[in-house]
Coordinates of N, CA and C in Angstrom, one line a residue:
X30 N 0.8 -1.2 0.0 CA 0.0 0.0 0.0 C 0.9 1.2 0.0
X31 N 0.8 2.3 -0.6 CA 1.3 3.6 -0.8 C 0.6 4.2 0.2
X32 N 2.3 5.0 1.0 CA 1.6 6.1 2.0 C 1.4 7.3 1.5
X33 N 0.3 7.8 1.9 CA -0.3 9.2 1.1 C -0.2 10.2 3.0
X34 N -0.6 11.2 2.2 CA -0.7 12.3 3.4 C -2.0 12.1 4.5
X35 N -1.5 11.8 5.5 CA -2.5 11.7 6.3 C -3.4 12.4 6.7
X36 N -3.4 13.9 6.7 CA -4.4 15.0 6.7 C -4.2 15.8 5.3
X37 N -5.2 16.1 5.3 CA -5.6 16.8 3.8 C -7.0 17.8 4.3
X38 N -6.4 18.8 3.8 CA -7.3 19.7 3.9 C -8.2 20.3 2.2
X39 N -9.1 20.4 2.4 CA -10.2 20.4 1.7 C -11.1 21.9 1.5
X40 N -11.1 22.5 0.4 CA -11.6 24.0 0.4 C -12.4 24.0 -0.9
X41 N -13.8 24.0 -0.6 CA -14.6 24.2 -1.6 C -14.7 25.6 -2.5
X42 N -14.0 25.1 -4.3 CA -13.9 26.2 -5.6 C -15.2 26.1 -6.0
X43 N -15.6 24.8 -6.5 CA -16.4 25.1 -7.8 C -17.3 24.7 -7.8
X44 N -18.0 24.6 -6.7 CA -19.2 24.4 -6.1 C -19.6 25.6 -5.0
X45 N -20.8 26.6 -5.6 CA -20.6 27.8 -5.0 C -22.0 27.5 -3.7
X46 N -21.4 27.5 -2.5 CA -22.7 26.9 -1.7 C -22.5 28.1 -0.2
X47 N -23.6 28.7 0.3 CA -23.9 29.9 0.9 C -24.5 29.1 2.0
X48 N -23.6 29.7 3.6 CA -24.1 29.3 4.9 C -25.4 30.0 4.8
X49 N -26.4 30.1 5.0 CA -27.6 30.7 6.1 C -27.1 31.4 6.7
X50 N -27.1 31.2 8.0 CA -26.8 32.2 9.2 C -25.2 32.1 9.7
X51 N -24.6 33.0 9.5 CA -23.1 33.7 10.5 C -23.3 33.8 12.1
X52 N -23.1 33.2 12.8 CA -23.2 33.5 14.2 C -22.1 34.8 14.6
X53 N -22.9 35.5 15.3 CA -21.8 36.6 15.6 C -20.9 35.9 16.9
X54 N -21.4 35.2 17.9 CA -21.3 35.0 19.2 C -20.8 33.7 19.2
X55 N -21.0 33.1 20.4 CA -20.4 31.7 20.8 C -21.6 30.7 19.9
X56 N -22.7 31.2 19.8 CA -24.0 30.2 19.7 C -24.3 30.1 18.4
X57 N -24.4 28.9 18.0 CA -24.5 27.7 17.1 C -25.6 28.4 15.9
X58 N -25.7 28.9 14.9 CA -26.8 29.7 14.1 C -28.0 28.1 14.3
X59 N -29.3 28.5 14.1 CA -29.9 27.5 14.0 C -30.0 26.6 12.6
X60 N -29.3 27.3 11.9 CA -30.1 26.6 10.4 C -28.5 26.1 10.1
X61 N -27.2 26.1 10.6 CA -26.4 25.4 9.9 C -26.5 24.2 9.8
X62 N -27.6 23.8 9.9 CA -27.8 22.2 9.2 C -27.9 22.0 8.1
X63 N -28.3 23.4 7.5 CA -28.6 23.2 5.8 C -27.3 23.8 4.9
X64 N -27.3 23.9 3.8 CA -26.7 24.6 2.5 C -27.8 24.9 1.2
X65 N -27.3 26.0 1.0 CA -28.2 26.5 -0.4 C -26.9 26.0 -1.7
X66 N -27.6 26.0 -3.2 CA -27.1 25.7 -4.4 C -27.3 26.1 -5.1
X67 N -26.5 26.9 -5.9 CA -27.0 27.9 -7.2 C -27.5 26.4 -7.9
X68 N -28.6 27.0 -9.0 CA -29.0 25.9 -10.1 C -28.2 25.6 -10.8
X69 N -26.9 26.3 -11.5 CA -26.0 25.9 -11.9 C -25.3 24.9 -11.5
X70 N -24.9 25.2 -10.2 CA -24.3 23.9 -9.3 C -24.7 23.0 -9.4
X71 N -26.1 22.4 -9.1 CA -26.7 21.5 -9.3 C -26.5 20.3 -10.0
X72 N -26.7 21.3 -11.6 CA -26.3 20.9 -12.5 C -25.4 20.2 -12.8
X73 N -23.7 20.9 -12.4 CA -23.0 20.4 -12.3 C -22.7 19.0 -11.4
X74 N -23.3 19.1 -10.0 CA -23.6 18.0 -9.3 C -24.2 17.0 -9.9
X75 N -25.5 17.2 -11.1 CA -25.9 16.3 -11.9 C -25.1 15.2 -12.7
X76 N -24.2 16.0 -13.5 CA -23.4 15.4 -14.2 C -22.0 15.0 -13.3
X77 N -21.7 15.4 -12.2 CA -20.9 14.7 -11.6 C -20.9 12.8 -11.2
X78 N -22.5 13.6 -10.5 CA -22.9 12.1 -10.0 C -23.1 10.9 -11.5
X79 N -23.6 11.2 -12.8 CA -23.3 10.3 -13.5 C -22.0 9.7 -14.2
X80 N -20.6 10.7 -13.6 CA -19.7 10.6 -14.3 C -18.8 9.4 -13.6
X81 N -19.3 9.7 -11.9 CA -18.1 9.4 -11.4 C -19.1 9.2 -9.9
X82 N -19.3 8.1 -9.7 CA -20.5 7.6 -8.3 C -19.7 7.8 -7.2
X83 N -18.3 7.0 -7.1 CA -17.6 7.9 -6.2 C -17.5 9.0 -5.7
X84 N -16.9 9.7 -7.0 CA -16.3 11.4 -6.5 C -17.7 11.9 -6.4
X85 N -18.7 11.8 -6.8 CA -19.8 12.3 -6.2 C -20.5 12.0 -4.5
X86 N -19.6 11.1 -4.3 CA -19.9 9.9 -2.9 C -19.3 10.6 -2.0
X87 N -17.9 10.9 -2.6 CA -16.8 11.1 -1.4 C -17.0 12.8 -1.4
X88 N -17.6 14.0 -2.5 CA -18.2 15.1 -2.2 C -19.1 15.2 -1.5
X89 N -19.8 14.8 -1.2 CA -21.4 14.5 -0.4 C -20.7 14.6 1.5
X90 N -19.7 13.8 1.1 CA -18.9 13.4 2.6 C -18.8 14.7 3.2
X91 N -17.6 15.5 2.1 CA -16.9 16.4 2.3 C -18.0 17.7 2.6
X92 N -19.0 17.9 1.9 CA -19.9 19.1 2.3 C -20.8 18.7 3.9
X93 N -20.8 17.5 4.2 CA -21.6 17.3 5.0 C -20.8 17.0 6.4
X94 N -19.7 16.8 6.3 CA -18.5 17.4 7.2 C -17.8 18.5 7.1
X95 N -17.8 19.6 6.8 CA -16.8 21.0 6.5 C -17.7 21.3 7.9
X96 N -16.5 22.5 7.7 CA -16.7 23.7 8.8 C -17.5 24.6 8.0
X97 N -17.7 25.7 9.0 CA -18.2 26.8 8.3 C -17.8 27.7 7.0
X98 N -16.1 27.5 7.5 CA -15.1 28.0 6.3 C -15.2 27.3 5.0
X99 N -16.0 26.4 5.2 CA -16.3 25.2 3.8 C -14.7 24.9 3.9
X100 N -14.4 24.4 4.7 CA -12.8 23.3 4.8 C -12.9 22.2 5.8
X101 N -12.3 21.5 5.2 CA -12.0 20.5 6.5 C -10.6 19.3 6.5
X102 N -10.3 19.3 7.5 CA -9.1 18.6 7.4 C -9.5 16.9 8.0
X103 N -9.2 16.0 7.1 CA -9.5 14.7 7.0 C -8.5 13.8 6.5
X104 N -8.4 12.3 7.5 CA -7.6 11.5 6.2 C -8.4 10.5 5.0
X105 N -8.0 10.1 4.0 CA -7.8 9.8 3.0 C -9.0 8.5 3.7
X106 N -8.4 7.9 4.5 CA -8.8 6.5 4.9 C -10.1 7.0 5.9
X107 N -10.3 8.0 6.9 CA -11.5 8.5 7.1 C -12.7 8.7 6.2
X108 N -12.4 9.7 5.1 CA -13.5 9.2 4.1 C -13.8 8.5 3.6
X109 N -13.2 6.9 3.5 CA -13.4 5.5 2.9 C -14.3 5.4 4.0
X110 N -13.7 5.1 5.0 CA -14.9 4.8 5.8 C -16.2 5.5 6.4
X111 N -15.7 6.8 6.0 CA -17.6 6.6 5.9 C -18.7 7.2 5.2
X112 N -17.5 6.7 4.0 CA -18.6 6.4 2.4 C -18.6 5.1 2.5
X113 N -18.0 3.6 3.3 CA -18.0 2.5 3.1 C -17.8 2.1 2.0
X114 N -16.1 2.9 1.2 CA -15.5 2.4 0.4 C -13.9 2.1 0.7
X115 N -13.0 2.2 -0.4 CA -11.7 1.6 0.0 C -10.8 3.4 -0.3
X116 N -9.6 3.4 0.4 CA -8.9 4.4 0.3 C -8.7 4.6 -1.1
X117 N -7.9 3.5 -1.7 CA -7.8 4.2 -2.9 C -8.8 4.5 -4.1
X118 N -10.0 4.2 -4.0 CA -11.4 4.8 -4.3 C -11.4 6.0 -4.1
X119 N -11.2 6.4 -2.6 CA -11.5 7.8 -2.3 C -10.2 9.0 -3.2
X120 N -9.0 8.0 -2.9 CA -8.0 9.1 -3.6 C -8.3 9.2 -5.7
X121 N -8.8 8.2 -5.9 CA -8.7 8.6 -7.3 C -10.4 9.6 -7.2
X122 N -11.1 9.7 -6.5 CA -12.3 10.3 -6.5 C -12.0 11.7 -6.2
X123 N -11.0 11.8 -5.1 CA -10.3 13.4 -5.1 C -9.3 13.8 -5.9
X124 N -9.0 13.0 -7.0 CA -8.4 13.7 -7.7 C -8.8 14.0 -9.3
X125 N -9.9 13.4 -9.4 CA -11.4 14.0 -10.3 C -11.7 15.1 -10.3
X126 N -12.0 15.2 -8.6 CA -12.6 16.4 -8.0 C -11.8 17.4 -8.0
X127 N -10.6 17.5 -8.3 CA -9.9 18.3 -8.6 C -9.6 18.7 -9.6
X128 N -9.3 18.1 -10.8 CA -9.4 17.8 -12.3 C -10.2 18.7 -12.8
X129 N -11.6 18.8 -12.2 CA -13.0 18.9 -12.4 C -13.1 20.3 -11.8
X130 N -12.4 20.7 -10.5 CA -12.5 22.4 -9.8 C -13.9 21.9 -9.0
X131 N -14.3 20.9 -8.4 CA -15.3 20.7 -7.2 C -14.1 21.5 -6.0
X132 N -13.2 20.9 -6.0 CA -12.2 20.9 -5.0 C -10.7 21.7 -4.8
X133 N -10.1 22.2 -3.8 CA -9.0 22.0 -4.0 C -8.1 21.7 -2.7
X134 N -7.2 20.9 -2.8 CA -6.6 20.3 -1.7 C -5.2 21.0 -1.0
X135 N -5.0 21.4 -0.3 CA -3.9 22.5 0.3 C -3.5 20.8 1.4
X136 N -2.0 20.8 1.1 CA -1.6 19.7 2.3 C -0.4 21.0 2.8

């Protein structure tokens, strides 16, 4: 097996997606459970998901774990497990997603 970088940080380009509510304070906005999507995006998520079930799989992960900054720092083998796939599934699926401008990865 090939060792890859164990954290990898994650900053959403090309998928343009707007928090709801900014908390000014210590307290949690109520609505950051959701995300908004230009129709464009969408779109693009459309044709994602038929191109590539994965990198569409292992995106889904990534938006539904980010921070507020839309980043998150993760390993490789974290998102295998909990898309309930294999590592290197997930690494050729992030590098689609990068290919593609869903993503970009700052190590």
């Amino acid at each position: 097996m090939r060792n890859v970088s164990i954290l990898t940080l994650l900053v959403f380009i090309g998928v343009r997606m707007v928090n709801a509510v900014v908390p000014l304070g210590k307290e949690k906005a109520a609505t950051f459970g959701w995300l908004q999507f230009e129709k464009k995006a969408l779109g693009e998520l459309t044709k994602l998901s038929m191109a590539s079930p994965a990198a569409m799989g292992t995106l889904m992960y990534l938006v539904n774990h980010m921070s507020r900054s839309n980043a998150l720092v993760v390993s490789q083998q974290a998102i295998a497990d909990g898309i309930g796939g294999k590592r290197e599934t997930v690494n050729r699926a992030l590098r689609y997603l990068v290919q593609h401008n869903f993503v970009q990865i700052i190590k």
